[in-house]
Amino acid sequence: MVLSYSLSSVSGTSYTIMASISNDVCVIYINDKIAFTNRIYNIVNKKWSIFSSSENS
């Protein structure tokens, strides 16, 4: 399963996020440049989400 979304941050920067799920392996691609791979057991047919936060130093 492959899902694709466009997101905009508070600063106005846009990101294209794509998630590829195969069994219990999930790969998240950001702007086709950065990949984050993880194993999530029992992910198939389950609800899940991605979120981010920003802190100013």
mmCIF file of N, CA and C in Angstrom:
data_model
loop_
_atom_site.group_PDB
_atom_site.id
_atom_site.type_symbol
_atom_site.label_atom_id
_atom_site.label_comp_id
_atom_site.label_asym_id
_atom_site.label_seq_id
_atom_site.Cartn_x
_atom_site.Cartn_y
_atom_site.Cartn_z
ATOM 1 N N MET A 1 0.840 -1.161 0.000
ATOM 2 C CA MET A 1 0.000 0.000 0.000
ATOM 3 C C MET A 1 0.892 1.233 0.000
ATOM 4 N N VAL A 2 0.596 2.182 -0.861
ATOM 5 C CA VAL A 2 1.338 3.440 -0.926
ATOM 6 C C VAL A 2 0.349 4.586 -0.782
ATOM 7 N N LEU A 3 0.630 5.493 0.132
ATOM 8 C CA LEU A 3 -0.196 6.669 0.370
ATOM 9 C C LEU A 3 0.647 7.909 0.136
ATOM 10 N N SER A 4 0.064 8.959 -0.396
ATOM 11 C CA SER A 4 0.804 10.184 -0.647
ATOM 12 C C SER A 4 -0.019 11.387 -0.182
ATOM 13 N N TYR A 5 0.634 12.328 0.505
ATOM 14 C CA TYR A 5 -0.024 13.519 1.044
ATOM 15 C C TYR A 5 0.881 14.728 0.856
ATOM 16 N N SER A 6 0.275 15.883 0.731
ATOM 17 C CA SER A 6 1.017 17.141 0.731
ATOM 18 C C SER A 6 0.699 17.867 2.027
ATOM 19 N N LEU A 7 1.725 18.381 2.691
ATOM 20 C CA LEU A 7 1.556 19.095 3.948
ATOM 21 C C LEU A 7 2.229 20.452 3.865
ATOM 22 N N SER A 8 1.709 21.407 4.588
ATOM 23 C CA SER A 8 2.331 22.723 4.710
ATOM 24 C C SER A 8 2.599 22.982 6.180
ATOM 25 N N SER A 9 3.755 23.528 6.467
ATOM 26 C CA SER A 9 4.101 23.835 7.855
ATOM 27 C C SER A 9 3.664 25.247 8.189
ATOM 28 N N VAL A 10 3.768 25.580 9.451
ATOM 29 C CA VAL A 10 3.407 26.919 9.904
ATOM 30 C C VAL A 10 4.282 27.966 9.224
ATOM 31 N N SER A 11 5.544 27.616 8.956
ATOM 32 C CA SER A 11 6.460 28.574 8.331
ATOM 33 C C SER A 11 6.192 28.747 6.838
ATOM 34 N N GLY A 12 5.227 27.961 6.293
ATOM 35 C CA GLY A 12 4.901 28.079 4.881
ATOM 36 C C GLY A 12 5.647 27.098 3.998
ATOM 37 N N THR A 13 6.524 26.294 4.568
ATOM 38 C CA THR A 13 7.252 25.290 3.803
ATOM 39 C C THR A 13 6.325 24.127 3.491
ATOM 40 N N SER A 14 6.322 23.676 2.236
ATOM 41 C CA SER A 14 5.484 22.549 1.834
ATOM 42 C C SER A 14 6.315 21.275 1.773
ATOM 43 N N TYR A 15 5.701 20.167 2.152
ATOM 44 C CA TYR A 15 6.349 18.868 2.131
ATOM 45 C C TYR A 15 5.448 17.862 1.436
ATOM 46 N N THR A 16 6.036 16.980 0.663
ATOM 47 C CA THR A 16 5.306 15.859 0.097
ATOM 48 C C THR A 16 5.700 14.625 0.892
ATOM 49 N N ILE A 17 4.720 13.974 1.493
ATOM 50 C CA ILE A 17 4.942 12.811 2.339
ATOM 51 C C ILE A 17 4.347 11.591 1.641
ATOM 52 N N MET A 18 5.150 10.526 1.500
ATOM 53 C CA MET A 18 4.645 9.292 0.936
ATOM 54 C C MET A 18 4.951 8.157 1.902
ATOM 55 N N ALA A 19 3.965 7.325 2.188
ATOM 56 C CA ALA A 19 4.148 6.172 3.065
ATOM 57 C C ALA A 19 3.954 4.912 2.253
ATOM 58 N N SER A 20 4.905 4.009 2.354
ATOM 59 C CA SER A 20 4.821 2.707 1.692
ATOM 60 C C SER A 20 4.795 1.648 2.784
ATOM 61 N N ILE A 21 3.735 0.831 2.799
ATOM 62 C CA ILE A 21 3.575 -0.178 3.842
ATOM 63 C C ILE A 21 3.546 -1.552 3.200
ATOM 64 N N SER A 22 4.406 -2.429 3.685
ATOM 65 C CA SER A 22 4.448 -3.813 3.219
ATOM 66 C C SER A 22 4.545 -4.714 4.443
ATOM 67 N N ASN A 23 3.470 -5.418 4.737
ATOM 68 C CA ASN A 23 3.379 -6.241 5.945
ATOM 69 C C ASN A 23 3.628 -5.372 7.165
ATOM 70 N N ASP A 24 4.709 -5.582 7.901
ATOM 71 C CA ASP A 24 4.955 -4.784 9.103
ATOM 72 C C ASP A 24 6.075 -3.760 8.925
ATOM 73 N N VAL A 25 6.486 -3.499 7.675
ATOM 74 C CA VAL A 25 7.525 -2.513 7.395
ATOM 75 C C VAL A 25 6.867 -1.279 6.788
ATOM 76 N N CYS A 26 7.166 -0.130 7.371
ATOM 77 C CA CYS A 26 6.628 1.144 6.906
ATOM 78 C C CYS A 26 7.793 2.062 6.549
ATOM 79 N N VAL A 27 7.777 2.596 5.333
ATOM 80 C CA VAL A 27 8.805 3.544 4.903
ATOM 81 C C VAL A 27 8.109 4.862 4.598
ATOM 82 N N ILE A 28 8.587 5.934 5.227
ATOM 83 C CA ILE A 28 8.058 7.279 5.004
ATOM 84 C C ILE A 28 9.089 8.055 4.193
ATOM 85 N N TYR A 29 8.664 8.601 3.058
ATOM 86 C CA TYR A 29 9.537 9.423 2.223
ATOM 87 C C TYR A 29 9.081 10.875 2.334
ATOM 88 N N ILE A 30 10.035 11.784 2.499
ATOM 89 C CA ILE A 30 9.735 13.210 2.580
ATOM 90 C C ILE A 30 10.415 13.897 1.406
ATOM 91 N N ASN A 31 9.604 14.509 0.545
ATOM 92 C CA ASN A 31 10.094 15.202 -0.655
ATOM 93 C C ASN A 31 11.006 14.332 -1.516
ATOM 94 N N ASP A 32 10.805 13.034 -1.514
ATOM 95 C CA ASP A 32 11.619 12.094 -2.298
ATOM 96 C C ASP A 32 13.121 12.235 -2.021
ATOM 97 N N LYS A 33 13.482 12.776 -0.850
ATOM 98 C CA LYS A 33 14.889 12.972 -0.504
ATOM 99 C C LYS A 33 15.272 12.292 0.805
ATOM 100 N N ILE A 34 14.337 12.221 1.732
ATOM 101 C CA ILE A 34 14.612 11.664 3.057
ATOM 102 C C ILE A 34 13.707 10.459 3.252
ATOM 103 N N ALA A 35 14.274 9.365 3.762
ATOM 104 C CA ALA A 35 13.477 8.169 4.036
ATOM 105 C C ALA A 35 13.627 7.781 5.506
ATOM 106 N N PHE A 36 12.517 7.411 6.100
ATOM 107 C CA PHE A 36 12.494 6.925 7.475
ATOM 108 C C PHE A 36 11.832 5.555 7.438
ATOM 109 N N THR A 37 12.572 4.539 7.813
ATOM 110 C CA THR A 37 12.072 3.169 7.771
ATOM 111 C C THR A 37 11.880 2.649 9.179
ATOM 112 N N ASN A 38 10.756 1.991 9.402
ATOM 113 C CA ASN A 38 10.533 1.382 10.708
ATOM 114 C C ASN A 38 9.655 0.148 10.572
ATOM 115 N N ARG A 39 9.682 -0.661 11.576
ATOM 116 C CA ARG A 39 8.869 -1.868 11.623
ATOM 117 C C ARG A 39 7.779 -1.637 12.661
ATOM 118 N N ILE A 40 6.537 -1.744 12.224
ATOM 119 C CA ILE A 40 5.400 -1.538 13.106
ATOM 120 C C ILE A 40 4.545 -2.804 13.038
ATOM 121 N N TYR A 41 4.573 -3.569 14.090
ATOM 122 C CA TYR A 41 3.821 -4.813 14.105
ATOM 123 C C TYR A 41 2.325 -4.535 14.094
ATOM 124 N N ASN A 42 1.591 -5.344 13.355
ATOM 125 C CA ASN A 42 0.130 -5.245 13.244
ATOM 126 C C ASN A 42 -0.336 -3.907 12.673
ATOM 127 N N ILE A 43 0.414 -3.317 11.739
ATOM 128 C CA ILE A 43 0.032 -2.031 11.142
ATOM 129 C C ILE A 43 -1.038 -2.191 10.060
ATOM 130 N N VAL A 44 -1.071 -3.348 9.409
ATOM 131 C CA VAL A 44 -1.989 -3.552 8.295
ATOM 132 C C VAL A 44 -3.438 -3.445 8.780
ATOM 133 N N ASN A 45 -4.210 -2.627 8.065
ATOM 134 C CA ASN A 45 -5.629 -2.394 8.366
ATOM 135 C C ASN A 45 -5.867 -1.757 9.737
ATOM 136 N N LYS A 46 -4.902 -1.014 10.248
ATOM 137 C CA LYS A 46 -5.044 -0.294 11.520
ATOM 138 C C LYS A 46 -4.938 1.201 11.260
ATOM 139 N N LYS A 47 -5.557 2.001 12.097
ATOM 140 C CA LYS A 47 -5.438 3.454 12.001
ATOM 141 C C LYS A 47 -4.157 3.897 12.693
ATOM 142 N N TRP A 48 -3.452 4.847 12.097
ATOM 143 C CA TRP A 48 -2.244 5.407 12.682
ATOM 144 C C TRP A 48 -2.061 6.804 12.101
ATOM 145 N N SER A 49 -1.158 7.570 12.677
ATOM 146 C CA SER A 49 -0.960 8.943 12.212
ATOM 147 C C SER A 49 0.495 9.359 12.354
ATOM 148 N N ILE A 50 0.803 10.456 11.691
ATOM 149 C CA ILE A 50 2.125 11.082 11.774
ATOM 150 C C ILE A 50 1.881 12.511 12.242
ATOM 151 N N PHE A 51 2.686 12.971 13.183
ATOM 152 C CA PHE A 51 2.537 14.352 13.633
ATOM 153 C C PHE A 51 3.920 14.942 13.842
ATOM 154 N N SER A 52 3.966 16.235 13.906
ATOM 155 C CA SER A 52 5.222 16.934 14.166
ATOM 156 C C SER A 52 4.960 18.105 15.089
ATOM 157 N N SER A 53 6.012 18.572 15.703
ATOM 158 C CA SER A 53 5.916 19.761 16.538
ATOM 159 C C SER A 53 7.163 20.590 16.327
ATOM 160 N N SER A 54 7.065 21.838 16.633
ATOM 161 C CA SER A 54 8.188 22.746 16.455
ATOM 162 C C SER A 54 8.350 23.588 17.712
ATOM 163 N N GLU A 55 9.581 23.729 18.127
ATOM 164 C CA GLU A 55 9.875 24.573 19.278
ATOM 165 C C GLU A 55 10.912 25.603 18.866
ATOM 166 N N ASN A 56 10.686 26.813 19.239
ATOM 167 C CA ASN A 56 11.668 27.876 18.985
ATOM 168 C C ASN A 56 12.598 27.966 20.170
ATOM 169 N N SER A 57 13.897 27.951 19.886
ATOM 170 C CA SER A 57 14.886 28.025 20.978
ATOM 171 C C SER A 57 15.170 29.449 21.364
#
